[in-house]
PDB file of C-alpha atoms in Angstrom:
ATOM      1  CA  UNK A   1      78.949  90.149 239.512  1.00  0.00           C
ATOM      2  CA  UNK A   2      82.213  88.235 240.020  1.00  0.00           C
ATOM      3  CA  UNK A   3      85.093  88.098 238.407  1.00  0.00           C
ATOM      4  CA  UNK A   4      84.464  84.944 236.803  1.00  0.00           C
ATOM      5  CA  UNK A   5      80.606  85.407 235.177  1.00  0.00           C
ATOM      6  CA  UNK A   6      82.258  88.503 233.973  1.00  0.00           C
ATOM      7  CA  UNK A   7      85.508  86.454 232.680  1.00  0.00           C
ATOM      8  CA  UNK A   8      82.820  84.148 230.838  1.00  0.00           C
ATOM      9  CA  UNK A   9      80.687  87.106 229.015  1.00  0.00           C
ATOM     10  CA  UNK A  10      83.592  87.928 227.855  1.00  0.00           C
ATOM     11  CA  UNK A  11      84.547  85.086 226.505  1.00  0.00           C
ATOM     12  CA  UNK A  12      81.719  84.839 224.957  1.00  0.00           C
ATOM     13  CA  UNK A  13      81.012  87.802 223.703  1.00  0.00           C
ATOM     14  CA  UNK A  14      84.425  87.613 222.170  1.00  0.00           C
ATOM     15  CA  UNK A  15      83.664  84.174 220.788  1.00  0.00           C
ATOM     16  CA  UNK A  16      80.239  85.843 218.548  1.00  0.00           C
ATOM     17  CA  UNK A  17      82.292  88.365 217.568  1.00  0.00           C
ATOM     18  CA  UNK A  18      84.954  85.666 215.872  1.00  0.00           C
ATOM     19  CA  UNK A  19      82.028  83.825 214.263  1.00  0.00           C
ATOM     20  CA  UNK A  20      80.751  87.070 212.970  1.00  0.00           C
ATOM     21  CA  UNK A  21      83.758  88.353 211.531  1.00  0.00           C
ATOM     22  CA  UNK A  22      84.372  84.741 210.160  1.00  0.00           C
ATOM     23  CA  UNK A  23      81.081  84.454 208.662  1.00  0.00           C
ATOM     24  CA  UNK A  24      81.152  88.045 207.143  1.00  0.00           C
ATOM     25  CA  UNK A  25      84.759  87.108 205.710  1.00  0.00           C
ATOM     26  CA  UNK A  26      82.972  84.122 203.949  1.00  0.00           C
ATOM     27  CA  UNK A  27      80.163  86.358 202.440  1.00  0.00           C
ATOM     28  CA  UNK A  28      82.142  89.081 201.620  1.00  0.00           C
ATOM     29  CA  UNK A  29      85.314  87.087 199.872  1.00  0.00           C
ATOM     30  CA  UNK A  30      85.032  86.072 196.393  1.00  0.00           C
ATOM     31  CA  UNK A  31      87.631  84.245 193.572  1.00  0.00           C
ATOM     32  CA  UNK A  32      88.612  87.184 191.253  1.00  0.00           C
ATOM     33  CA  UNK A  33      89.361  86.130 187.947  1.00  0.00           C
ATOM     34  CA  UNK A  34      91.223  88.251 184.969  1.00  0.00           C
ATOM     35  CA  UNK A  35      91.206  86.939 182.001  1.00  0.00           C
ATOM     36  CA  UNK A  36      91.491  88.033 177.837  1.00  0.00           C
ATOM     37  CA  UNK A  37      94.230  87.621 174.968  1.00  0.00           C
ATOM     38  CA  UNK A  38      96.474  89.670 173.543  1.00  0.00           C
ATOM     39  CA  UNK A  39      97.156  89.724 169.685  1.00  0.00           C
ATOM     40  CA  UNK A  40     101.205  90.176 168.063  1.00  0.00           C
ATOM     41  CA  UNK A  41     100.664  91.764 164.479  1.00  0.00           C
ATOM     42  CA  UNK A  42     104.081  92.336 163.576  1.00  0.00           C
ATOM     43  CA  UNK A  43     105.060  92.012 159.703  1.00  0.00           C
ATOM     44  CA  UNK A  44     108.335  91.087 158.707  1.00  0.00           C
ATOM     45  CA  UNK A  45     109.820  92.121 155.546  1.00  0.00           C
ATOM     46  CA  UNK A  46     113.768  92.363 155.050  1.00  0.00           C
ATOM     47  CA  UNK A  47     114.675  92.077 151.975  1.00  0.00           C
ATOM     48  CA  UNK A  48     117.513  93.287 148.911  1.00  0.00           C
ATOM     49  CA  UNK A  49     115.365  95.853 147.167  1.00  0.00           C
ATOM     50  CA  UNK A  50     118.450  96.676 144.126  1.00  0.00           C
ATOM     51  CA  UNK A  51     121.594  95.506 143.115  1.00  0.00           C
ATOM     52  CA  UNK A  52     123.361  98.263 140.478  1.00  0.00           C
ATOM     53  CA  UNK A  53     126.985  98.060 139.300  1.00  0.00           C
ATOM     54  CA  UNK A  54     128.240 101.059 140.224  1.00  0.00           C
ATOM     55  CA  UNK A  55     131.871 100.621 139.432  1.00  0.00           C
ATOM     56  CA  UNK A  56     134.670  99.062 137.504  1.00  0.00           C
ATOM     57  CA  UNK A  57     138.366  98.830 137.016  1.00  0.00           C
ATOM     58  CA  UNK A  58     139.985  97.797 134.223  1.00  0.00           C
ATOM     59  CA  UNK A  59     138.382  96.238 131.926  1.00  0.00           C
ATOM     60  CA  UNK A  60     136.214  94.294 134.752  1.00  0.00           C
ATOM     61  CA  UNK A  61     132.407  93.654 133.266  1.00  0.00           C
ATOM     62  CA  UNK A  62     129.195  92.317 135.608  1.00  0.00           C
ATOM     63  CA  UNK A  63     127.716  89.593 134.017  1.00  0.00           C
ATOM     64  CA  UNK A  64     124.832  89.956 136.240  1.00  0.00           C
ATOM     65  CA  UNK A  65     123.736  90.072 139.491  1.00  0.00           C
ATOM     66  CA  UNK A  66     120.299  89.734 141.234  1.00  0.00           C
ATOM     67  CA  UNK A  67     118.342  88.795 144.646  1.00  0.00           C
ATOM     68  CA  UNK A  68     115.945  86.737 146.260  1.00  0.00           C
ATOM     69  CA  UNK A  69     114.892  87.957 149.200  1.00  0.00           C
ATOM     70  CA  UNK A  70     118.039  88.237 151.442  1.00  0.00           C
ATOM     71  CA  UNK A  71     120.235  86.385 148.792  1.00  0.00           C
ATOM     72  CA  UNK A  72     122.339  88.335 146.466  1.00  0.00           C
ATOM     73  CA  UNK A  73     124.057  86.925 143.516  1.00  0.00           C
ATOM     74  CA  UNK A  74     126.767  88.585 141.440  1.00  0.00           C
ATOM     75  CA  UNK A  75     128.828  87.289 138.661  1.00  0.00           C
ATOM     76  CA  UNK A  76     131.845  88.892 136.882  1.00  0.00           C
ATOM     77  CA  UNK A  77     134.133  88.591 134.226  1.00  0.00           C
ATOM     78  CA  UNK A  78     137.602  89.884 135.673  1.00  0.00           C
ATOM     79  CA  UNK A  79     140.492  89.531 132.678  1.00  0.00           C
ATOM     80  CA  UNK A  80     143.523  90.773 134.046  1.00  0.00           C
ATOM     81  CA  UNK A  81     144.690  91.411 137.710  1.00  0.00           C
ATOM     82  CA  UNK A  82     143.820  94.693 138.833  1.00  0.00           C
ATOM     83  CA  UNK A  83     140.174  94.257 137.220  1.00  0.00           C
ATOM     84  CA  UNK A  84     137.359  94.639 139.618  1.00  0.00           C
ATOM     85  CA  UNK A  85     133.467  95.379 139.201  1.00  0.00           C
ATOM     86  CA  UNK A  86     131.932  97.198 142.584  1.00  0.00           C
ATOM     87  CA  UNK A  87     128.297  96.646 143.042  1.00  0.00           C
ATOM     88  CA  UNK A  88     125.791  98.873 145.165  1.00  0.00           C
ATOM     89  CA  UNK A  89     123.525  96.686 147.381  1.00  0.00           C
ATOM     90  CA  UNK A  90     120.405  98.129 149.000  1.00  0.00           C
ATOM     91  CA  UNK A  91     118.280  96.109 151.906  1.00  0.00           C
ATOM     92  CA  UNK A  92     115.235  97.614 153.017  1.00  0.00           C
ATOM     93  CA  UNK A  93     113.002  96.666 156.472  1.00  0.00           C
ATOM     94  CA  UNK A  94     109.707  97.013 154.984  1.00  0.00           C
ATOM     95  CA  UNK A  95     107.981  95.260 157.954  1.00  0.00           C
ATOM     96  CA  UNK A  96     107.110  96.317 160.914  1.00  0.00           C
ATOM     97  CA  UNK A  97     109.962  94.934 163.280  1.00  0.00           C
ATOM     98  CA  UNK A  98     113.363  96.404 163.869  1.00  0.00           C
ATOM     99  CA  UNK A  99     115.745  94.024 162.139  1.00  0.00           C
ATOM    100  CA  UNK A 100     119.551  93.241 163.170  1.00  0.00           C
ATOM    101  CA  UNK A 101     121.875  91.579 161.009  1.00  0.00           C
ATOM    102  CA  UNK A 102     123.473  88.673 162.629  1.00  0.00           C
ATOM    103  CA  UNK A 103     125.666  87.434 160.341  1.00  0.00           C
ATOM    104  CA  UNK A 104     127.102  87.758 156.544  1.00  0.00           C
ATOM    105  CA  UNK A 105     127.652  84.247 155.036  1.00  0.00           C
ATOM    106  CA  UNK A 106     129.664  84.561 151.449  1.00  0.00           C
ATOM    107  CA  UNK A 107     130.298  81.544 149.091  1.00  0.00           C
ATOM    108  CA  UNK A 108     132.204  81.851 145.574  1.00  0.00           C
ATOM    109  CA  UNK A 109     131.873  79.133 142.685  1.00  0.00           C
ATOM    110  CA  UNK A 110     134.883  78.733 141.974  1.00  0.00           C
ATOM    111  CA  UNK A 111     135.697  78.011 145.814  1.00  0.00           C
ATOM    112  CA  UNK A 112     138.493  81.043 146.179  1.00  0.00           C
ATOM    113  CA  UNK A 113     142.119  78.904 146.414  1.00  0.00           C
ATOM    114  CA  UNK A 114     140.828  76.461 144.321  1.00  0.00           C
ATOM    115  CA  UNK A 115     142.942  75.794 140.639  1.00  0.00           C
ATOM    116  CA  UNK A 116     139.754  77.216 139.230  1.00  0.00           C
ATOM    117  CA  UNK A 117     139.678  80.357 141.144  1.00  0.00           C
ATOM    118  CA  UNK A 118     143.247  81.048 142.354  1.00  0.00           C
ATOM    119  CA  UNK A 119     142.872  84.992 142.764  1.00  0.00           C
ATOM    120  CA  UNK A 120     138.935  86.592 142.661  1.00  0.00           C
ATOM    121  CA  UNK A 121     138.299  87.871 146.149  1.00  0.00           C
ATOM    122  CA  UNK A 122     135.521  90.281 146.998  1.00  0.00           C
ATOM    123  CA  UNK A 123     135.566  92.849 149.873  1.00  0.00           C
ATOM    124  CA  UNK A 124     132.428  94.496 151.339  1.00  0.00           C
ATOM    125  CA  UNK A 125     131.696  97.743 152.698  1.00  0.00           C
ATOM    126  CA  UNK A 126     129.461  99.843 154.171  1.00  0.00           C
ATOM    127  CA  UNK A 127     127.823  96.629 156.163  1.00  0.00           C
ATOM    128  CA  UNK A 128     128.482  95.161 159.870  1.00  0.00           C
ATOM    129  CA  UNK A 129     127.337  92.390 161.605  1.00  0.00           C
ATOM    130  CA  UNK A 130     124.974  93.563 164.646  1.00  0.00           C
ATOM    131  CA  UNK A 131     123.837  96.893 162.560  1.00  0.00           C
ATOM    132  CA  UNK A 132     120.312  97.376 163.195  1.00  0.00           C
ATOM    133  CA  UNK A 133     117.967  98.306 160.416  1.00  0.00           C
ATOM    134  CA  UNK A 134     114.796  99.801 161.557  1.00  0.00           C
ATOM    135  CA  UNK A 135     111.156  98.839 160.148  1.00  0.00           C
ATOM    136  CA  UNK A 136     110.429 101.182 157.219  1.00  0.00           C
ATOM    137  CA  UNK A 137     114.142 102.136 156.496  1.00  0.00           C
ATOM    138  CA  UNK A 138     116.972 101.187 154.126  1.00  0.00           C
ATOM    139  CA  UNK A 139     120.809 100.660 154.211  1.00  0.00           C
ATOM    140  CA  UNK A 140     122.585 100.761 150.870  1.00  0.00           C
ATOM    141  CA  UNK A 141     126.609  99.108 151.085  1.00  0.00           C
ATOM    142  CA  UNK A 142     128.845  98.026 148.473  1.00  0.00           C
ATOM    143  CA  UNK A 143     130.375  94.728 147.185  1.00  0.00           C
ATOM    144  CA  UNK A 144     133.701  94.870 145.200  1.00  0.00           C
ATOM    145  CA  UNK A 145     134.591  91.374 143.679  1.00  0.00           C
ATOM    146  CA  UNK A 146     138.404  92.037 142.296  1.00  0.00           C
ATOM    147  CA  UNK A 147     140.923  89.664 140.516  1.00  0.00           C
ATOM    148  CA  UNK A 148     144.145  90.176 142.496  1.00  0.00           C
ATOM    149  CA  UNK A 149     146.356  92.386 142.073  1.00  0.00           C
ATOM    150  CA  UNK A 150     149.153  90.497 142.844  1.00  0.00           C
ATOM    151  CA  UNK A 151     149.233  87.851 140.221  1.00  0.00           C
ATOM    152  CA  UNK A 152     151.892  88.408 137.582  1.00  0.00           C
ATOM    153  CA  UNK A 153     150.066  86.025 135.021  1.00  0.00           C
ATOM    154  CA  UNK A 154     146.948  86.782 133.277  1.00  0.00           C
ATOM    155  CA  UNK A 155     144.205  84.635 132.923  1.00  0.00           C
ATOM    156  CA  UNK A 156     140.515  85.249 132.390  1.00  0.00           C
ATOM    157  CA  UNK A 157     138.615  84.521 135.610  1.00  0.00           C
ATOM    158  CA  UNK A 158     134.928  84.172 135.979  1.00  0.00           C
ATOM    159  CA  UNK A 159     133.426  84.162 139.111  1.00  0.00           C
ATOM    160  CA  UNK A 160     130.098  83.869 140.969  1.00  0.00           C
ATOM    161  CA  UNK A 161     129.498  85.515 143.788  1.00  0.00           C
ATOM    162  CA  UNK A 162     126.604  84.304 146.887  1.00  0.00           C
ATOM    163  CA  UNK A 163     125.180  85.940 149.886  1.00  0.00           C
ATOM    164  CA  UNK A 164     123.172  85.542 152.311  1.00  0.00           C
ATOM    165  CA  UNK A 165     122.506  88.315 154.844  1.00  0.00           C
ATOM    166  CA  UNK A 166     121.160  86.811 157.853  1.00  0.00           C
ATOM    167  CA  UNK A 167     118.941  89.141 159.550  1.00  0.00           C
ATOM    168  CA  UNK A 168     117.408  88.231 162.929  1.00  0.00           C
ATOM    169  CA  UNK A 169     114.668  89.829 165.084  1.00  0.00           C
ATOM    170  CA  UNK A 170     116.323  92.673 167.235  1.00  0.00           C
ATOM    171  CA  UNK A 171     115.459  92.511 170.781  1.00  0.00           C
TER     172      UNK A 171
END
């Protein structure tokens, strides 16, 4: 044979063999398809479980305090500078989601600087922004609301104090 029947079996040959693999890549090749859902059950439950006074100075007495949820209320009758009531907070995760507080808003009624309310101010501690409070556990802290110290007249002074501990999702 000569070079050139032997060039065209070749060419042929090697032209079946591309339609074969072709055609077996067609057979053989399929769309795969995953598919299915996925279910979240996460519970979330912050919330002020107890509010005690704990403390007082002077002749300081709560008038009352209570919560809703992540809302704490406290009110106080504060006669003479120096007087102060201390309340013990406790916040408990009772979900199922880590929990980070994000931010603690306070309001008093009287507005603090106002003729009304010239010298309550509270103080907190044992609470931080950013603290995390894991699901199933509890943070206790304390909120002292005092009539100031520094005033050199006395006057009775009631105040309300309001708030709200924002607690956010920790990621």
């Amino acid at each position: 044979m000569d070079n050139r029947k032997k060039k065209d079996i070749l060419i042929i040959v090697m032209l079946i063999a591309v339609v074969c693999m072709s055609s077996a890549f067609a057979v053989l090749s399929q769309k795969l398809e995953v598919s299915g859902t996925g279910t979240v059950k996460g519970n979330w439950g912050v919330e002020i479980t107890g509010i005690t006074p704990t403390a007082t100075q002077g002749t300081g007495t709560s008038n009352s305090a209570n919560a809703d949820l992540t809302v704490a209320t406290f009110a106080a009758d504060l006669y003479q500078p120096g007087d102060s009531v201390t309340y013990t907070v406790t916040v408990e995760n009772t979900g199922n989601i880590d929990a980070r507080l994000d931010s603690i808003s306070s309001k008093v009624t009287p507005e603090y600087g106002t003729d009304d309310n010239q010298y309550v101010n509270f103080t907190y501690d044992g609470i931080a922004s950013n603290s995390v409070l894991k699901a199933g556990e509890s943070i206790s802290f304390n909120v002292t609301v005092q009539y100031s110290s520094e005033v050199v007249s006395t006057t009775t002074m009631n105040a309300t104090l309001t708030t709200v501990l924002n607690y956010v999702q920790n990621s």
